[in-house]
Every structure is written in structure tokens, then in C-alpha cells.
Tab-separated table of C-alpha atoms in Angstrom:
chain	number	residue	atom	x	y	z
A	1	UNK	CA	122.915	80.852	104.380
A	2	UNK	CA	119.287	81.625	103.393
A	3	UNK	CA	115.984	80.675	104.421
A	4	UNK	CA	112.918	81.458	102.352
A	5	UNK	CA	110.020	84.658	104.104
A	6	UNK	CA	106.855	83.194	103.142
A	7	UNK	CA	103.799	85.278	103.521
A	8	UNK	CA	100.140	84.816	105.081
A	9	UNK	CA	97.093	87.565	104.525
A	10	UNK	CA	94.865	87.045	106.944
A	11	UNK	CA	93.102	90.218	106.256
A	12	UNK	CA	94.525	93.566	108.096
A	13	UNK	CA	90.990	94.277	109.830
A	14	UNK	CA	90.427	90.228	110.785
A	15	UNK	CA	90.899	89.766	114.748
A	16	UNK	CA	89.676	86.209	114.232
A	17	UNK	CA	92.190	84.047	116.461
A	18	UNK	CA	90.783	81.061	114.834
A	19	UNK	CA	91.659	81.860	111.564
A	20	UNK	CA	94.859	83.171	112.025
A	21	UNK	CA	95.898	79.814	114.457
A	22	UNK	CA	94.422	77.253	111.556
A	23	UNK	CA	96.622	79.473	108.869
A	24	UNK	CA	99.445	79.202	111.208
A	25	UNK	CA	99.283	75.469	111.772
A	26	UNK	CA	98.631	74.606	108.191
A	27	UNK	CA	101.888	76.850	107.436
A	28	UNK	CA	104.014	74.809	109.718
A	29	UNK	CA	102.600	71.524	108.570
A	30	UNK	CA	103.399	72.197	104.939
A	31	UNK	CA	106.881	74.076	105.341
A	32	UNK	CA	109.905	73.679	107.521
A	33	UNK	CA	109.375	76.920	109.806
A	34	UNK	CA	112.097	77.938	112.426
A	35	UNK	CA	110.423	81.204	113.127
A	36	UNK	CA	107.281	82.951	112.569
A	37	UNK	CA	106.717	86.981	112.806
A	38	UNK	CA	102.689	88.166	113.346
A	39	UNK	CA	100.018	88.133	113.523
A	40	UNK	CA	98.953	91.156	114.202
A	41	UNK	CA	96.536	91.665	117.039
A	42	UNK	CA	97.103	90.079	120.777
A	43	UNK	CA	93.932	87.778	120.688
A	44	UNK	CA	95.518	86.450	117.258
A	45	UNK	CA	98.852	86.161	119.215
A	46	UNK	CA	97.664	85.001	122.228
A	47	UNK	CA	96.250	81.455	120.614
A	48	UNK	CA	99.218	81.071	117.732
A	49	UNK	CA	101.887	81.794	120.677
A	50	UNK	CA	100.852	79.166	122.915
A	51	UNK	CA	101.215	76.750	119.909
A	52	UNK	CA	103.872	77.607	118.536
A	53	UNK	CA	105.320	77.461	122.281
A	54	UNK	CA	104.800	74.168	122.791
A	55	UNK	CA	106.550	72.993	119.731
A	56	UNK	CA	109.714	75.308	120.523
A	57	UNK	CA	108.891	77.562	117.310
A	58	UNK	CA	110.021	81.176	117.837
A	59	UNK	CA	107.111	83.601	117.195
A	60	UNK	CA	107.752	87.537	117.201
A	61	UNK	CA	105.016	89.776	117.920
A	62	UNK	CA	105.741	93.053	116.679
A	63	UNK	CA	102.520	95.078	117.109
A	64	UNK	CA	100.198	92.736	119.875
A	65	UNK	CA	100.003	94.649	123.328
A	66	UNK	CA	97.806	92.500	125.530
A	67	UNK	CA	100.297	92.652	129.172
A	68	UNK	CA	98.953	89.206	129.814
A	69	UNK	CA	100.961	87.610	127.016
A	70	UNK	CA	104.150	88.712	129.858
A	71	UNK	CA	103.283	85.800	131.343
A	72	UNK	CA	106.675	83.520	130.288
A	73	UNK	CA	104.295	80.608	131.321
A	74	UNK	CA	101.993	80.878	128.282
A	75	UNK	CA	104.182	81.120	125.599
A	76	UNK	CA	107.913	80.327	126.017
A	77	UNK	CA	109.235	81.424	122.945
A	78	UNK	CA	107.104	84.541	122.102
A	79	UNK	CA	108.863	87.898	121.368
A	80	UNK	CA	107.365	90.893	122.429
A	81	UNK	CA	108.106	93.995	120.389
A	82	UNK	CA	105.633	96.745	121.485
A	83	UNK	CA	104.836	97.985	124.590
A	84	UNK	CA	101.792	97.105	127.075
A	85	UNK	CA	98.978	98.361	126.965
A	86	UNK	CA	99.859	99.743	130.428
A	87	UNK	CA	103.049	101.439	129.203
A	88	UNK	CA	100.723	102.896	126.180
A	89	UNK	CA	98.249	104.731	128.543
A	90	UNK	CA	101.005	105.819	130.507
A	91	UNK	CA	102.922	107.331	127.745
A	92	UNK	CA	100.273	109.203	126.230
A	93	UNK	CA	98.995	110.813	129.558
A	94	UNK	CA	102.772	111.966	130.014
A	95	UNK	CA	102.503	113.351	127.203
A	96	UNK	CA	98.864	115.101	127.207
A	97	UNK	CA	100.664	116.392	131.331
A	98	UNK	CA	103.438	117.412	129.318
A	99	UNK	CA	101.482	119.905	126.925
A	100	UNK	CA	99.201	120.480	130.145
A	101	UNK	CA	96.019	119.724	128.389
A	102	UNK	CA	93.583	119.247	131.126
A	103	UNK	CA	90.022	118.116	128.641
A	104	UNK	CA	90.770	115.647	126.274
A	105	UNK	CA	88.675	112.784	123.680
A	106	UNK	CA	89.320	109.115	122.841
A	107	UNK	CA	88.428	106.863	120.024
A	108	UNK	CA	88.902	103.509	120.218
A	109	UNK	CA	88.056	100.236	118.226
A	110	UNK	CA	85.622	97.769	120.437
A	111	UNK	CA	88.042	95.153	119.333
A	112	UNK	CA	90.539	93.838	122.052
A	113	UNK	CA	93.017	96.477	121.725
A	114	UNK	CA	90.643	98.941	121.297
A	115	UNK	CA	88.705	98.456	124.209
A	116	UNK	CA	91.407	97.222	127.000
A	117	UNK	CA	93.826	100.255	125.748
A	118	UNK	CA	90.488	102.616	126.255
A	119	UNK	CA	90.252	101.824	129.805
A	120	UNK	CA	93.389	101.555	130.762
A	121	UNK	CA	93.695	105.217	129.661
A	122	UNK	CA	90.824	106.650	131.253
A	123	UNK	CA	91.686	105.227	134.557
A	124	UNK	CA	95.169	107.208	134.228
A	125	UNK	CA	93.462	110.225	132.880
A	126	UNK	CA	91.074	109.555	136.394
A	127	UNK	CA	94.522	109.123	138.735
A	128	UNK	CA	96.015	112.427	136.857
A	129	UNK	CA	92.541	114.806	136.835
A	130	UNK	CA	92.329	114.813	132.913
A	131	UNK	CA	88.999	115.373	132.082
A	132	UNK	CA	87.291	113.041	129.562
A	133	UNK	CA	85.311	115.007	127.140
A	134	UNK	CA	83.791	112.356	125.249
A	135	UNK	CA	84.439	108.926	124.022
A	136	UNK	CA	84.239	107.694	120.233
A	137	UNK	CA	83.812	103.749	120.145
A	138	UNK	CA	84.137	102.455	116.663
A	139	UNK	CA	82.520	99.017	115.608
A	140	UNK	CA	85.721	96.806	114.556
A	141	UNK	CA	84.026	95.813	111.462
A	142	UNK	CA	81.985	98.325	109.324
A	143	UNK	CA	80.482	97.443	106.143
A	144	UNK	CA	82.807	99.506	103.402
A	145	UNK	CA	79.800	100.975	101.616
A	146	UNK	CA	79.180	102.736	104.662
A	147	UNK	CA	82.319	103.679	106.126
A	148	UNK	CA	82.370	106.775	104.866
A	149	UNK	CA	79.319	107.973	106.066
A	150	UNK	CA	79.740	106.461	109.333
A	151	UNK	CA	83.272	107.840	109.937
A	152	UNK	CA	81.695	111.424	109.403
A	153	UNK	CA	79.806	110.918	112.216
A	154	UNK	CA	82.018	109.732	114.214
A	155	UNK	CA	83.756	112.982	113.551
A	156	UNK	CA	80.983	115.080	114.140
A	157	UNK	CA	80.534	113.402	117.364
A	158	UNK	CA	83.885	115.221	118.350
A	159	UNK	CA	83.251	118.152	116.747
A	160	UNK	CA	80.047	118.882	118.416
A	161	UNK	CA	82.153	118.912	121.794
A	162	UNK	CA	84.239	120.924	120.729
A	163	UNK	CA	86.873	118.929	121.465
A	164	UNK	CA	90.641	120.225	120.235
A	165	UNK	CA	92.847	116.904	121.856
A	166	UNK	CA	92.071	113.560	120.912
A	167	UNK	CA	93.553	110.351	121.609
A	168	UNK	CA	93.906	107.937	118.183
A	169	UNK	CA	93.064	104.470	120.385
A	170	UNK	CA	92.734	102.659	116.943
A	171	UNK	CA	93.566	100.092	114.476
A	172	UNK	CA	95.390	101.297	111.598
A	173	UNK	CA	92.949	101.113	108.705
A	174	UNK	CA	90.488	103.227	111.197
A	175	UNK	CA	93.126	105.549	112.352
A	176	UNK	CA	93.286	106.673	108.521
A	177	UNK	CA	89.720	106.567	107.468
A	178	UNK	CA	89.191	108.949	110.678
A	179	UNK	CA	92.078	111.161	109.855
A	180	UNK	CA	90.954	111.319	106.343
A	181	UNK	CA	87.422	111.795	107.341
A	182	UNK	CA	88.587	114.594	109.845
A	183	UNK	CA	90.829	116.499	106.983
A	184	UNK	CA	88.219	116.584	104.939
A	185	UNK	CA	85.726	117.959	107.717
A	186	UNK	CA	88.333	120.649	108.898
A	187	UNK	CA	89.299	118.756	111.606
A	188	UNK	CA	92.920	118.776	111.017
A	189	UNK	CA	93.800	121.877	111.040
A	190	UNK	CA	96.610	124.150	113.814
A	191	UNK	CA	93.124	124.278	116.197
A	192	UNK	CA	93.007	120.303	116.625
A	193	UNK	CA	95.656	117.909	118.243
A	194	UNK	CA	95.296	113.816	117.570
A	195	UNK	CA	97.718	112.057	119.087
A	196	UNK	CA	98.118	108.199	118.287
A	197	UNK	CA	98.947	104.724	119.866
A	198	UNK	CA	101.028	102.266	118.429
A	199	UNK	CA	98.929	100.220	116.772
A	200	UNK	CA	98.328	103.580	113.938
A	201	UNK	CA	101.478	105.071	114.216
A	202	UNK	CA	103.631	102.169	114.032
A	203	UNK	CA	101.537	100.289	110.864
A	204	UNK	CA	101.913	101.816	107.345
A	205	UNK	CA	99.422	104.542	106.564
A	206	UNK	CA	99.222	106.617	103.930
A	207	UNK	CA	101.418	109.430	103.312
A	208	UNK	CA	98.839	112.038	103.419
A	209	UNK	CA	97.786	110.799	106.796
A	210	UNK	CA	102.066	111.048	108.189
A	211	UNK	CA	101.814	114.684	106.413
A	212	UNK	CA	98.688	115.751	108.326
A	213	UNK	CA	99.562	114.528	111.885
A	214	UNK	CA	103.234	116.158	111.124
A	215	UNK	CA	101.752	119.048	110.417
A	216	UNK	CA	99.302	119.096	113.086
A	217	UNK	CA	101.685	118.316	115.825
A	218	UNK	CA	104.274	120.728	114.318
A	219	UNK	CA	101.630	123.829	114.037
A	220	UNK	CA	100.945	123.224	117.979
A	221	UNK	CA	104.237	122.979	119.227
A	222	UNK	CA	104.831	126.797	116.683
């Protein structure tokens, strides 16, 4: 028994929940769905799963975070395969107690994800006495002529803080322009520790960006 995977590109960097629900309903008019997987951010999920609810299609989620879309109420057949935002912030503040780094920096997206996961992990780092350095927010949609230039100074930003832990509160295609941007400025080096959320380290990235956060993490723990 086989049943066809069709695919829809919405664009990797579009949180548009319109777009994605309109793509989602036109797929389901025009082909005999029994399950859908995506999209890929929670606002995107949060409209498609309350459709797709209603009409008893199952819908997997495997990278949307929001804790609200818990709520069995909104979306009956929804699939969660991440974990909360919540459970995020409290895993990487383990983890930053663990290595007993008491100053640390955060960059987030000011999408949805971005900015919720931000603030949920400054109000642990509050509860636990981690002290916030400084904060990177990152404009969700930057022209691509520019990102380049822009990315640098985000990453001078840090490095004028001398900063040496920072927290990778990202989407994917920014987690790797940053990393990339931060390799090239010597900012990925044995002295510096980035740690990431799910949303970078769970997408694909490139392999040069898996090398240098291996070898980054492996150096400090040697």
C-alpha cells in the first residue's frame, strides 16, 4: 500500500499564516490528503491546525513550539513533535548551570519564535541569577543584498561585550548566516561557546556550520 508525499514551498523564511493556510486548503481541495506534515513555524501551525482539525485531517508539526497549541481544544488532531518553548528555555539554562556560566548573550529572531522563546529564557536566566550580557534581536526579514553586512554587525554587537556564551534563539537560515558571519569574524574559535535551540539545530544547515559548533563545543568541554 502506497500513498503519494506531495510537496509545498512556502518559502523557509515566510511566517505568513495566511499563505501557508490558503496553500494548505487549496492542497486538500485538489488531492485526497489523509495527513499533512508542516508547516514550519507555530503561527503557520496554529491557523492550518485548527482547519485541518475540524475536518479530522491529521497534521504533524515537527518543528512549531508555541505551548498554546497544547491546548487539545484547538486542534484535535495536531501532532506535536518539538518541545515548548517552556521546555526550550529550561533546557538550555540547565545546561548554561551545568557548565556554570554565570554571564551569558542571546540572539533571537523578532518573529514569533524568536521573540516568545527570548523571554521565556531571560525570565529563567532571572529565576537562576544568569546574568544577561546583551541581547541581539534580528529583523525576521532582511533584504539579501544586505545581509551580509548587517549580520557583521550583529556580530560585532557581541563582540564588543565581550561576550564568550551565546544563546542561538534563531531561525535556521539566520542561525547559519550568523555562524558564518561569526567564523569569518573569529568568533568561532575554542574562546567562544554558541549554543542553539531547536529551531537551528534540528533544520538542515550546512555542513560547515555542524563542523564549527562541533568543534566549538568539543574545544570547551577539552
Amino acid at each position: 500500500y502506497q500513498r503519494r508525499v506531495r510537496a509545498i514551498n512556502i518559502g523557509s523564511d515566510n511566517d505568513n499564516p495566511a499563505l501557508a493556510t490558503y496553500q494548505m486548503c487549496r492542497l486538500l481541495q485538489e488531492e485526497d490528503v489523509v495527513a499533512i506534515i508542516g508547516p514550519f513555524t507555530s503561527a503557520q501551525i496554529k491557523s492550518c491546525s485548527y482547519i485541518a482539525g475540524q475536518i479530522g485531517v491529521p497534521i504533524i508539526a515537527p518543528t512549531a513550539t508555541d505551548p498554546n497549541l497544547n491546548n487539545p481544544h484547538w486542534a484535535r488532531t495536531l501532532a506535536l513533535l518539538s518541545p515548548s518553548n517552556e521546555k526550550q528555555a529550561e533546557a538550555l539554562l540547565d545546561l548554561v548551570q551545568f557548565y556554570e556560566w554565570r554571564r551569558v548573550a542571546i540572539v533571537y529572531t523578532s518573529d514569533p519564535y524568536g521573540v516568545t522563546l527570548a523571554e521565556t529564557v531571560k525570565d529563567q536566566m532571572v529565576r537562576r541569577g544568569v546574568e544577561l550580557i546583551t541581547e541581539v534581536e534580528i529583523r525576521y526579514e532582511v533584504a539579501r543584498e544586505t545581509e551580509e553586512s548587517v549580520a557583521r554587525r550583529w556580530v560585532a554587537q557581541l563582540l564588543n561585550t565581550s561576550v564568550r556564551v551565546t544563546l542561538l534563539l534563531t531561525q535556521p537560515d539566520y542561525g547559519d548566516l550568523l555562524l558564518r558571519t561569526a567564523h569569518q569574524m573569529d568568533m568561532v574559535t575554542p574562546q567562544f561557546v554558541w549554543v542553539a535551540s531547536t529551531a537551528v539545530s534540528e533544520a538542515t544547515v550546512t555542513i560547515a556550520t555542524q563542523l564549527w559548533l562541533s568543534f566549538v563545543l568539543y574545544n570547551y568541554k577539552t
